[in-house]
PDB file of C-alpha atoms in Angstrom:
ATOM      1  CA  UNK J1424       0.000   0.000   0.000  1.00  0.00           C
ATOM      2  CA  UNK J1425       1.493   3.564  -0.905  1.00  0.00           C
ATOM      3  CA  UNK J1426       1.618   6.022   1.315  1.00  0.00           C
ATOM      4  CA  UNK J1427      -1.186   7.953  -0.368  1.00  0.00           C
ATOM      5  CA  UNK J1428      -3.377   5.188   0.041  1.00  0.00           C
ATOM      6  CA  UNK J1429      -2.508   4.270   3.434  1.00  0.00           C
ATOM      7  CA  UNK J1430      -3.448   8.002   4.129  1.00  0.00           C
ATOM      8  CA  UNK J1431      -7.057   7.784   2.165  1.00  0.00           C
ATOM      9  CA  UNK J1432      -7.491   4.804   4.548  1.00  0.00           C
ATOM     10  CA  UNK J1433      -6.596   5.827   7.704  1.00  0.00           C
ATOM     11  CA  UNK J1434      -8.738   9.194   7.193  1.00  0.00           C
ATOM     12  CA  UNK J1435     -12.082   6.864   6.548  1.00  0.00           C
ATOM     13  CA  UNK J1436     -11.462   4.501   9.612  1.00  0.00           C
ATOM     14  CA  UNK J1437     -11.488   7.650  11.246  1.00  0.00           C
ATOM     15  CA  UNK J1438     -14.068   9.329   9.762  1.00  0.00           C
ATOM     16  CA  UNK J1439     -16.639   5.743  10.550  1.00  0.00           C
ATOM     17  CA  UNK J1440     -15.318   6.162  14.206  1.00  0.00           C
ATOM     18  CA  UNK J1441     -16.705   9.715  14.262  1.00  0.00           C
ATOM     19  CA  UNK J1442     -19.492   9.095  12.795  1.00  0.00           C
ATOM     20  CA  UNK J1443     -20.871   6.670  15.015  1.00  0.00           C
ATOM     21  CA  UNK J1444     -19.220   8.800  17.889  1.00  0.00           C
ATOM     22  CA  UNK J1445     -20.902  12.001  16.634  1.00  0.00           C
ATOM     23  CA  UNK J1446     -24.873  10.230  16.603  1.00  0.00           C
ATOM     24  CA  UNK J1447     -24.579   9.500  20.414  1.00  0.00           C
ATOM     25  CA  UNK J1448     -24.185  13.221  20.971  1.00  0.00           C
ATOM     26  CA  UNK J1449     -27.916  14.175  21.970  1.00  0.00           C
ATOM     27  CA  UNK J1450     -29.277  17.521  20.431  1.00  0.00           C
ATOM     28  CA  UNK J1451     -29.211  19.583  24.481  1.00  0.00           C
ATOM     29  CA  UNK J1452     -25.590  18.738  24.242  1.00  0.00           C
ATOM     30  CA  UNK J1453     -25.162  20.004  20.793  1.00  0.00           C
ATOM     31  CA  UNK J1454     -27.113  23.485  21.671  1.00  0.00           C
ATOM     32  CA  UNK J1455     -25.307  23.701  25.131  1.00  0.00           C
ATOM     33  CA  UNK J1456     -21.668  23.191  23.380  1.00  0.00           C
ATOM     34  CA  UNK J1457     -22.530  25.481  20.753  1.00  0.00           C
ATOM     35  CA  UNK J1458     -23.573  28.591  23.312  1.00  0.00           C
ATOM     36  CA  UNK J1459     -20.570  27.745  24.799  1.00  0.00           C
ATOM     37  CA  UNK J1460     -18.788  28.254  21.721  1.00  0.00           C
ATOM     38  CA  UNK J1461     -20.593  31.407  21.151  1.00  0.00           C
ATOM     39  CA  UNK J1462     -19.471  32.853  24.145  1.00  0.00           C
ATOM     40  CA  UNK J1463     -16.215  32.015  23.677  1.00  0.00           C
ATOM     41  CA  UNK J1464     -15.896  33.487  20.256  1.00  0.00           C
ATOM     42  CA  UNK J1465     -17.616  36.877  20.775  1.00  0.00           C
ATOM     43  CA  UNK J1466     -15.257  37.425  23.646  1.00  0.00           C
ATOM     44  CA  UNK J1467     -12.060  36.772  21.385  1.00  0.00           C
ATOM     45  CA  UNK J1468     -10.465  40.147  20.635  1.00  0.00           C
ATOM     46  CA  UNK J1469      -9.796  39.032  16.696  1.00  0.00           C
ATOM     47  CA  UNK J1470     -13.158  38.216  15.976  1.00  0.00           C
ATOM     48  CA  UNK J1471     -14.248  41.445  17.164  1.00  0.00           C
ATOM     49  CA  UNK J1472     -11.828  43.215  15.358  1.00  0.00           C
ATOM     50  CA  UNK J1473     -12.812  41.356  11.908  1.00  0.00           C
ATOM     51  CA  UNK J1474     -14.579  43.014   9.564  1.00  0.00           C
ATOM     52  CA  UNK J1475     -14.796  40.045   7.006  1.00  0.00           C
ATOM     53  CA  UNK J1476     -15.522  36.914   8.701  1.00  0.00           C
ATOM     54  CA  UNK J1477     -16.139  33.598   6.403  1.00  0.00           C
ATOM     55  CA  UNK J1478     -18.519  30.814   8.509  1.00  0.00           C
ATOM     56  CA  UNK J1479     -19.791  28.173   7.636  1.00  0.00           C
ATOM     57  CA  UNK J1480     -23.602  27.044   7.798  1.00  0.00           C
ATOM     58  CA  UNK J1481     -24.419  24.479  10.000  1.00  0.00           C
ATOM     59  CA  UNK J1482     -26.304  21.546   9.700  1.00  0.00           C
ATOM     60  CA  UNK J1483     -28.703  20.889  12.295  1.00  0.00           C
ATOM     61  CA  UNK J1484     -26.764  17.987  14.307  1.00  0.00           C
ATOM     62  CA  UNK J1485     -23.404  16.612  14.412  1.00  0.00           C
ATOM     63  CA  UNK J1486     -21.706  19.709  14.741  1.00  0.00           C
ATOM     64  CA  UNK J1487     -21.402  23.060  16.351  1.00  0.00           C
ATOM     65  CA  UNK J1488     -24.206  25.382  15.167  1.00  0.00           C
ATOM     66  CA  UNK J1489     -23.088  28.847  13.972  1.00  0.00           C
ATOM     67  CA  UNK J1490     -26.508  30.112  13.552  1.00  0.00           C
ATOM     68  CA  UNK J1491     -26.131  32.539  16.592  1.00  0.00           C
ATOM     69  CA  UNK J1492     -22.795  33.869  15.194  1.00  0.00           C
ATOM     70  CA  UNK J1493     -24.349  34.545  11.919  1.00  0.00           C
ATOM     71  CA  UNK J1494     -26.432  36.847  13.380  1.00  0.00           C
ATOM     72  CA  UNK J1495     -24.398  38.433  15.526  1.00  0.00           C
ATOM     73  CA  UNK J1496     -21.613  38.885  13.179  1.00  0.00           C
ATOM     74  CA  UNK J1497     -24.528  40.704  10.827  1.00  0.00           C
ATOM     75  CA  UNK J1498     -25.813  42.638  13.810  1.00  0.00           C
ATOM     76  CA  UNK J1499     -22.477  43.881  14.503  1.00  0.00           C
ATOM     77  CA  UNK J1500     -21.735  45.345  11.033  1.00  0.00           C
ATOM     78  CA  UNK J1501     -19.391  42.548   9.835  1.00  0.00           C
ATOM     79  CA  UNK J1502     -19.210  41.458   6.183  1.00  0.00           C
ATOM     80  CA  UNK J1503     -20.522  37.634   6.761  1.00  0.00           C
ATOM     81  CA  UNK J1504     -19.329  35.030   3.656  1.00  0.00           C
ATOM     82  CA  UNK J1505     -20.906  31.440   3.561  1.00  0.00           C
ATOM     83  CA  UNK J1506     -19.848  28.224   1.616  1.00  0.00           C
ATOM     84  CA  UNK J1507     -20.931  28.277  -2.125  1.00  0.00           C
ATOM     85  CA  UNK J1508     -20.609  24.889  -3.787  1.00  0.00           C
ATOM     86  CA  UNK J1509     -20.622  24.460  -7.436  1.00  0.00           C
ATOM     87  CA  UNK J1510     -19.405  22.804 -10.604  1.00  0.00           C
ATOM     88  CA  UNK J1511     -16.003  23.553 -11.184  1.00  0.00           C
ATOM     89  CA  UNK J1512     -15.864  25.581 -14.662  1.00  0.00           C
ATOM     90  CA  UNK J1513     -12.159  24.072 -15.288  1.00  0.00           C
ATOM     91  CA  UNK J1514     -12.333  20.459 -15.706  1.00  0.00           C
ATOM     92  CA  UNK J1515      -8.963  18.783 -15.364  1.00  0.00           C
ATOM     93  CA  UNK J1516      -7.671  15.823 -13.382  1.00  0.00           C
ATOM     94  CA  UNK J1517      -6.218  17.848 -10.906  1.00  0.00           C
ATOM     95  CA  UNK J1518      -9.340  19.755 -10.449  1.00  0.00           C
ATOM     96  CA  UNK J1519     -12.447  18.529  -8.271  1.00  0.00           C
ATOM     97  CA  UNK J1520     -15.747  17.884  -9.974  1.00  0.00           C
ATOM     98  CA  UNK J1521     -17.354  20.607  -7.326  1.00  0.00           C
ATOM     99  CA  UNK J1522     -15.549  23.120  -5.780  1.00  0.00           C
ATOM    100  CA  UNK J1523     -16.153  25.527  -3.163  1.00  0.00           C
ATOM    101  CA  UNK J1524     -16.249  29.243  -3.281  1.00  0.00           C
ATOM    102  CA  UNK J1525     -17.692  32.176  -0.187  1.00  0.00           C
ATOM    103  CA  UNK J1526     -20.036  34.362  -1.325  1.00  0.00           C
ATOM    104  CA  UNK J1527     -21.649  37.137   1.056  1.00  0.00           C
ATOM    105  CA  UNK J1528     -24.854  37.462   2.911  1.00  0.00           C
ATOM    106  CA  UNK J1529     -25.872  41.162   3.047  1.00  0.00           C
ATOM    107  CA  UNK J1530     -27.515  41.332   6.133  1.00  0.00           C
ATOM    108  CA  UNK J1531     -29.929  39.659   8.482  1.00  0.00           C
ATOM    109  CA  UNK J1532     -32.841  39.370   6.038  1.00  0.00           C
ATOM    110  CA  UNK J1533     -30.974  38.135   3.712  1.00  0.00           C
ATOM    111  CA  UNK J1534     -29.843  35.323   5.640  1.00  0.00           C
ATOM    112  CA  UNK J1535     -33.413  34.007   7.362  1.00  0.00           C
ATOM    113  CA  UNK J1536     -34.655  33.561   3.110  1.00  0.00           C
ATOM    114  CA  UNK J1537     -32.217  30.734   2.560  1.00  0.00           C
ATOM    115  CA  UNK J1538     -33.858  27.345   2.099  1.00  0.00           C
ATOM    116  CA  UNK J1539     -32.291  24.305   3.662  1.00  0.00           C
ATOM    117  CA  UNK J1540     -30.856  21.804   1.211  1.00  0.00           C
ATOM    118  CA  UNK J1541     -31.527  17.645   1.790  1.00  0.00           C
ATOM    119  CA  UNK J1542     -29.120  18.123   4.207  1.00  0.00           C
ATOM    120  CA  UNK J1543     -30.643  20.516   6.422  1.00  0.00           C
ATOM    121  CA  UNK J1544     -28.038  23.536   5.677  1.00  0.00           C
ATOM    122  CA  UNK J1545     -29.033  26.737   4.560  1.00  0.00           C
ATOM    123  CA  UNK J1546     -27.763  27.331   1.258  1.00  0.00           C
ATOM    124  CA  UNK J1547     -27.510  30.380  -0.748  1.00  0.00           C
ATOM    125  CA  UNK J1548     -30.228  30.522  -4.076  1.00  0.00           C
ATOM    126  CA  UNK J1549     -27.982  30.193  -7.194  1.00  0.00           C
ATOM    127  CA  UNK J1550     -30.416  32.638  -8.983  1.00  0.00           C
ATOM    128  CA  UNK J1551     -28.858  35.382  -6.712  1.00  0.00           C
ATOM    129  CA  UNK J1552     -24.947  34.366  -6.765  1.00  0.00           C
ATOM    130  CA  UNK J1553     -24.424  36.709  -9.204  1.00  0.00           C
ATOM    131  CA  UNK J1554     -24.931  39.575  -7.369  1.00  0.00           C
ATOM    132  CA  UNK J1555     -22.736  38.747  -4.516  1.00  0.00           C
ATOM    133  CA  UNK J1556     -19.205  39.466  -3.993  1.00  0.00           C
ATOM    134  CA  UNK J1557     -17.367  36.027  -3.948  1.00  0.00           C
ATOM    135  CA  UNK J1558     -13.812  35.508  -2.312  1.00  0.00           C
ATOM    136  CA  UNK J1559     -12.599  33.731  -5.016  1.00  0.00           C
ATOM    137  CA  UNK J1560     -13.142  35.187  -8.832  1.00  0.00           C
ATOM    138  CA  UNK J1561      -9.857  35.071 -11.256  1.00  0.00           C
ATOM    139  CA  UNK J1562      -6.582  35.291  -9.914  1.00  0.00           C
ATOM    140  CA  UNK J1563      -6.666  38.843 -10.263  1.00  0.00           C
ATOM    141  CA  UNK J1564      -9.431  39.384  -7.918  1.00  0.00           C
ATOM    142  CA  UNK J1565      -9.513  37.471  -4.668  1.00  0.00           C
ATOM    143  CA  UNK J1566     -11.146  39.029  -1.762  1.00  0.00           C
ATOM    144  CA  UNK J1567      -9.601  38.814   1.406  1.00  0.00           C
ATOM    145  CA  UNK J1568     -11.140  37.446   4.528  1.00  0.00           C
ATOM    146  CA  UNK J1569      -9.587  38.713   7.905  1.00  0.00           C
ATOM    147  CA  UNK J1570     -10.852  35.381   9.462  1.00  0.00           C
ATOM    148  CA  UNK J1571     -12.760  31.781   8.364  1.00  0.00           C
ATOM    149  CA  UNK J1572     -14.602  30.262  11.114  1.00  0.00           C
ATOM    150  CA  UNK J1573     -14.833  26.125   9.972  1.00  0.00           C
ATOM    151  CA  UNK J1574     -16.438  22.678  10.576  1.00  0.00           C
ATOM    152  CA  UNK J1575     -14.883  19.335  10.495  1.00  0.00           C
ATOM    153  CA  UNK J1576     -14.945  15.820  11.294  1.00  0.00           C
ATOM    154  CA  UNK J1577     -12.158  15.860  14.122  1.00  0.00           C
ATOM    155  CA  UNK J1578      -9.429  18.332  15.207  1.00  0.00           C
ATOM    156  CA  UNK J1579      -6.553  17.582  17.075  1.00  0.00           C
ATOM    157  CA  UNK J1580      -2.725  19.734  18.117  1.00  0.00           C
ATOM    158  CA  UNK J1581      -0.285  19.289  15.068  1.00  0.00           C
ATOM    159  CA  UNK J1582       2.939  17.698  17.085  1.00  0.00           C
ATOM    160  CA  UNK J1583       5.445  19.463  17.424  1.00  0.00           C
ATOM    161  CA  UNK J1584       4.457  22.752  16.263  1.00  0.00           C
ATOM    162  CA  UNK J1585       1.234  23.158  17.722  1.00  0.00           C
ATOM    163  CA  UNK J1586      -1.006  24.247  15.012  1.00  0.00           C
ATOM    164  CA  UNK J1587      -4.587  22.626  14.737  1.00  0.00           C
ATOM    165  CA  UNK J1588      -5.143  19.627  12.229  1.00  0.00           C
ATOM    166  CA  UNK J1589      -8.375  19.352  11.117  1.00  0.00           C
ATOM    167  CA  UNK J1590     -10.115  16.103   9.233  1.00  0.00           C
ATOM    168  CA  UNK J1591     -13.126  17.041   6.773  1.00  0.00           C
ATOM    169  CA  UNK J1592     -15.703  15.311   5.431  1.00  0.00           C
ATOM    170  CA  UNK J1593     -13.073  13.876   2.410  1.00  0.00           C
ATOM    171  CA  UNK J1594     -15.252  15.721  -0.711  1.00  0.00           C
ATOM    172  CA  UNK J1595     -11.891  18.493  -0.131  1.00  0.00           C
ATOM    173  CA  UNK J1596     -13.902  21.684  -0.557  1.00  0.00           C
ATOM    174  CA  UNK J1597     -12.113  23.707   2.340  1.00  0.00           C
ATOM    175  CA  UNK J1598      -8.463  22.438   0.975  1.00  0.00           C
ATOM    176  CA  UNK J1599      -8.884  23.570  -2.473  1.00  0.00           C
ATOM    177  CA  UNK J1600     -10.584  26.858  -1.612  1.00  0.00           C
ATOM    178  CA  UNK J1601      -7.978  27.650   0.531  1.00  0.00           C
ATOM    179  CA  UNK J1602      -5.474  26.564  -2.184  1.00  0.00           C
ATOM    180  CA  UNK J1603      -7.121  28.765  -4.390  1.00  0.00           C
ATOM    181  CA  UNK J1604      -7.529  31.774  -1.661  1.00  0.00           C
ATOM    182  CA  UNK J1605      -3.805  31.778  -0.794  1.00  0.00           C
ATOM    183  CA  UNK J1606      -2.771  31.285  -4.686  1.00  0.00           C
ATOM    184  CA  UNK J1607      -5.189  34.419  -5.078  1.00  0.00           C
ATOM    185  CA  UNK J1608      -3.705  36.459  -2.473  1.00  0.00           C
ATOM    186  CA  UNK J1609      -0.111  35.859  -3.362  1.00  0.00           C
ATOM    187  CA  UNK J1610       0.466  33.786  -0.342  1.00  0.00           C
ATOM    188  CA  UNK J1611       2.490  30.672  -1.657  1.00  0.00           C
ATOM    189  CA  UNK J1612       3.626  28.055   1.088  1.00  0.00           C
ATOM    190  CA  UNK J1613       5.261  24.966  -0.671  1.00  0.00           C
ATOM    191  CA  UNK J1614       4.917  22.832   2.784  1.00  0.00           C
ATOM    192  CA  UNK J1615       1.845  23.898   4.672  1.00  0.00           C
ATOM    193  CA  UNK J1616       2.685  21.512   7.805  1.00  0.00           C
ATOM    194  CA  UNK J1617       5.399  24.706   8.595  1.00  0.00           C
ATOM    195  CA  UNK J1618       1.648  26.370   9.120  1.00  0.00           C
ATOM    196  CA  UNK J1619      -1.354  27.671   8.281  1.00  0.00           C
ATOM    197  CA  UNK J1620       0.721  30.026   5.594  1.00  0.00           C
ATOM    198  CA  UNK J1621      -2.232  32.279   4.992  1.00  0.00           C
ATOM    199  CA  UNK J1622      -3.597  35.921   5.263  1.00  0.00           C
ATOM    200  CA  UNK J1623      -6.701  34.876   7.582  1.00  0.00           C
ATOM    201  CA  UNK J1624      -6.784  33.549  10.937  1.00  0.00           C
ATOM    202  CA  UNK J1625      -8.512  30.233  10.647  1.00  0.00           C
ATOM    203  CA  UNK J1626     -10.141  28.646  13.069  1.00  0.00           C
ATOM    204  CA  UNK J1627     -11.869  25.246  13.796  1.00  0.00           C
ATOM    205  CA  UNK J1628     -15.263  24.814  15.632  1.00  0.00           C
ATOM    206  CA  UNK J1629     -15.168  21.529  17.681  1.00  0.00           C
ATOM    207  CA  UNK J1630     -17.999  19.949  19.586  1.00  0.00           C
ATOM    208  CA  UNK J1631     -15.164  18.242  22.630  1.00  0.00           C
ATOM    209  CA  UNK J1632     -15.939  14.788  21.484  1.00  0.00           C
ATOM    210  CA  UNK J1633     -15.020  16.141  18.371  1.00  0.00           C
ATOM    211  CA  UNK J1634     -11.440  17.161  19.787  1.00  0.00           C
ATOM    212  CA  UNK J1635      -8.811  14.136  19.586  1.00  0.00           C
ATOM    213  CA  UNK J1636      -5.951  13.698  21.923  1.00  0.00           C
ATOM    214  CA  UNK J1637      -3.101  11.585  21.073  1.00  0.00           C
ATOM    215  CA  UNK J1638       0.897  11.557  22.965  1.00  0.00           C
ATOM    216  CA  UNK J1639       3.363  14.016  22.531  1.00  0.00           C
ATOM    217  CA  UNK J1640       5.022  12.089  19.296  1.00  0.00           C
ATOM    218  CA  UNK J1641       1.978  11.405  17.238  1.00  0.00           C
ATOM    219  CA  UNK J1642      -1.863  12.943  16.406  1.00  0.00           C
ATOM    220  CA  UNK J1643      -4.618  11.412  16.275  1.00  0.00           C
ATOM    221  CA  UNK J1644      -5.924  12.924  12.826  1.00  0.00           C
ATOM    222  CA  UNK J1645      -3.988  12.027   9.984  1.00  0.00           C
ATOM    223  CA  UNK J1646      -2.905  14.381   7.381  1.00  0.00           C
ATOM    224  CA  UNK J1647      -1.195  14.776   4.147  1.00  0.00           C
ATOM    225  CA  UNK J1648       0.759  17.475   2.332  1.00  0.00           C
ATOM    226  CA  UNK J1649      -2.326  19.106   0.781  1.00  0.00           C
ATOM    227  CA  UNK J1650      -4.156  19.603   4.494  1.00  0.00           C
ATOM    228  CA  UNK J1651      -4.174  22.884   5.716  1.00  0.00           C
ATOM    229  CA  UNK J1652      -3.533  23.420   9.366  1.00  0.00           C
ATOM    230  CA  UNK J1653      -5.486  25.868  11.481  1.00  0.00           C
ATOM    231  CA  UNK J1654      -4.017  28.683  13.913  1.00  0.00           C
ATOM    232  CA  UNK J1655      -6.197  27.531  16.690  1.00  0.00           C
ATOM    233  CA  UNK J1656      -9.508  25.512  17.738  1.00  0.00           C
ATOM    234  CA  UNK J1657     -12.810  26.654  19.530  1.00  0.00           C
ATOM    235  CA  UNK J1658     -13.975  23.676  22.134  1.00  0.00           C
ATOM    236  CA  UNK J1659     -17.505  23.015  23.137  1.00  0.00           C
ATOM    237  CA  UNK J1660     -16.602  23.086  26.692  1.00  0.00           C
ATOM    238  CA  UNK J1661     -15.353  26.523  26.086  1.00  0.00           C
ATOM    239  CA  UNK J1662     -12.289  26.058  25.866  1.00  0.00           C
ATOM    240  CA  UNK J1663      -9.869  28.264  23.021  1.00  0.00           C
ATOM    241  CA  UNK J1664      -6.899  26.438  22.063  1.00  0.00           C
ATOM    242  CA  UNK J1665      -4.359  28.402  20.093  1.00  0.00           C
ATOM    243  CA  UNK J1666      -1.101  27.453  18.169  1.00  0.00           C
ATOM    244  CA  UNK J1667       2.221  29.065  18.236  1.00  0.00           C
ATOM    245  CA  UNK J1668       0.994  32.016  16.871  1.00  0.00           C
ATOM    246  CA  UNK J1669      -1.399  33.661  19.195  1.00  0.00           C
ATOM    247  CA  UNK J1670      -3.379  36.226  18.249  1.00  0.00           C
ATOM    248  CA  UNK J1671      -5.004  37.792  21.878  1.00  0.00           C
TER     249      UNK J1671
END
């Protein structure tokens, strides 16, 4: 087995664990986690100094719900951008079939008219994408985002550096976008496990079961060479944890 498989295969054992971890979590303990979260987050000085804030939509269980900071971000004047998926208009092997762009929701209205999708997530009407501002248009014209708030699978601390590794739901949407975003932005880091390499704090939102401890020599969540790390990780049980690079 190569080393690329063994990877693929070690990220779907995990990602079956998780998922039968994830539907024992009751829906009190998904709210409670989630307020905690919320609390956390509007306390944290660089949220509150970000004017452009990327989130994404949550579904309703099995992860931390960002409804409340939707809102609040729009409440509080903040530029609020949301997953956008859709067909990728370059075909190539090296291209996903979908990709993911953020697109911006212009204020609380706005956000209360999107229709949930099969599963459950609001999701912005494609009739009106064209008169949003997306993050990601040619090369010539990516937006910047001062911070992206995002879900996962399972998180756990990067050994030895201390950055946050994160474990999607393997489709590779948040990856490529962020390949994109940083190709965009001039921001070109040939080995992203020396960091996050990016313009925009980035951030994980973690229900605690979701949050994977392993020993000082070895993490729990496997990664590979395309998998961005994350500058820090809010916990459900409140907690903030924060790599190298703090940002208070």
């Amino acid at each position: 087995m190569t080393s690329s498989a063994a990877l693929k295969a070690a990220k779907k054992e995990l990602r079956l664990v998780m998922k039968q971890k994830l539907a024992g979590i009751n829906q009190e303990s998904i709210n409670s986690q989630s307020a905690a979260i919320f609390k956390t987050l509007t306390h944290f000085k660089p949220y509150q100094n970000a004017k452009r804030v990327g989130v994404y939509l949550s579904m309703p269980t099995g992860e931390i719900q960002t409804d409340a900071i939707v809102r609040h971000a729009l409440e509080n004047g903040k530029q609020v951008f949301v997953p956008y998926i859709h067909k990728s208009q370059t075909p190539s092997p090296a291209t996903p079939k979908s990709v993911m762009d953020m697109v911006d929701i212009r204020f609380l209205s706005d956000y209360e008219s999107l229709e949930r999708d099969t599963w459950g997530i609001p999701t912005v009407d494609v009739a009106s994408i064209h008169d949003r501002e997306h993050i990601l248009g040619d090369s010539n014209k990516t937006g910047s985002l001062d911070m992206i708030l995002m879900p996962g699978v399972a998180f756990a601390k990067d050994t030895p550096d201390g950055f946050m590794r994160r474990l999607g739901h393997g489709k590779g949407f948040y990856d490529y976008f962020l390949h994109r975003y940083m190709k965009g932005r001039g921001s070109h880091m040939k080995d992203l496990s020396l960091g996050p390499g990016i313009d925009a704090l980035m951030y994980g939102l973690a229900l605690k079961e979701q949050f994977l401890q392993g020993d000082d020599s070895d993490s729990p969540v496997p990664v590979g060479e395309h998998d961005h790390l994350l500058h820090g990780l809010l916990v459900g049980d409140g907690k903030l944890l924060e790599g190298p690079v703090k940002t208070m």
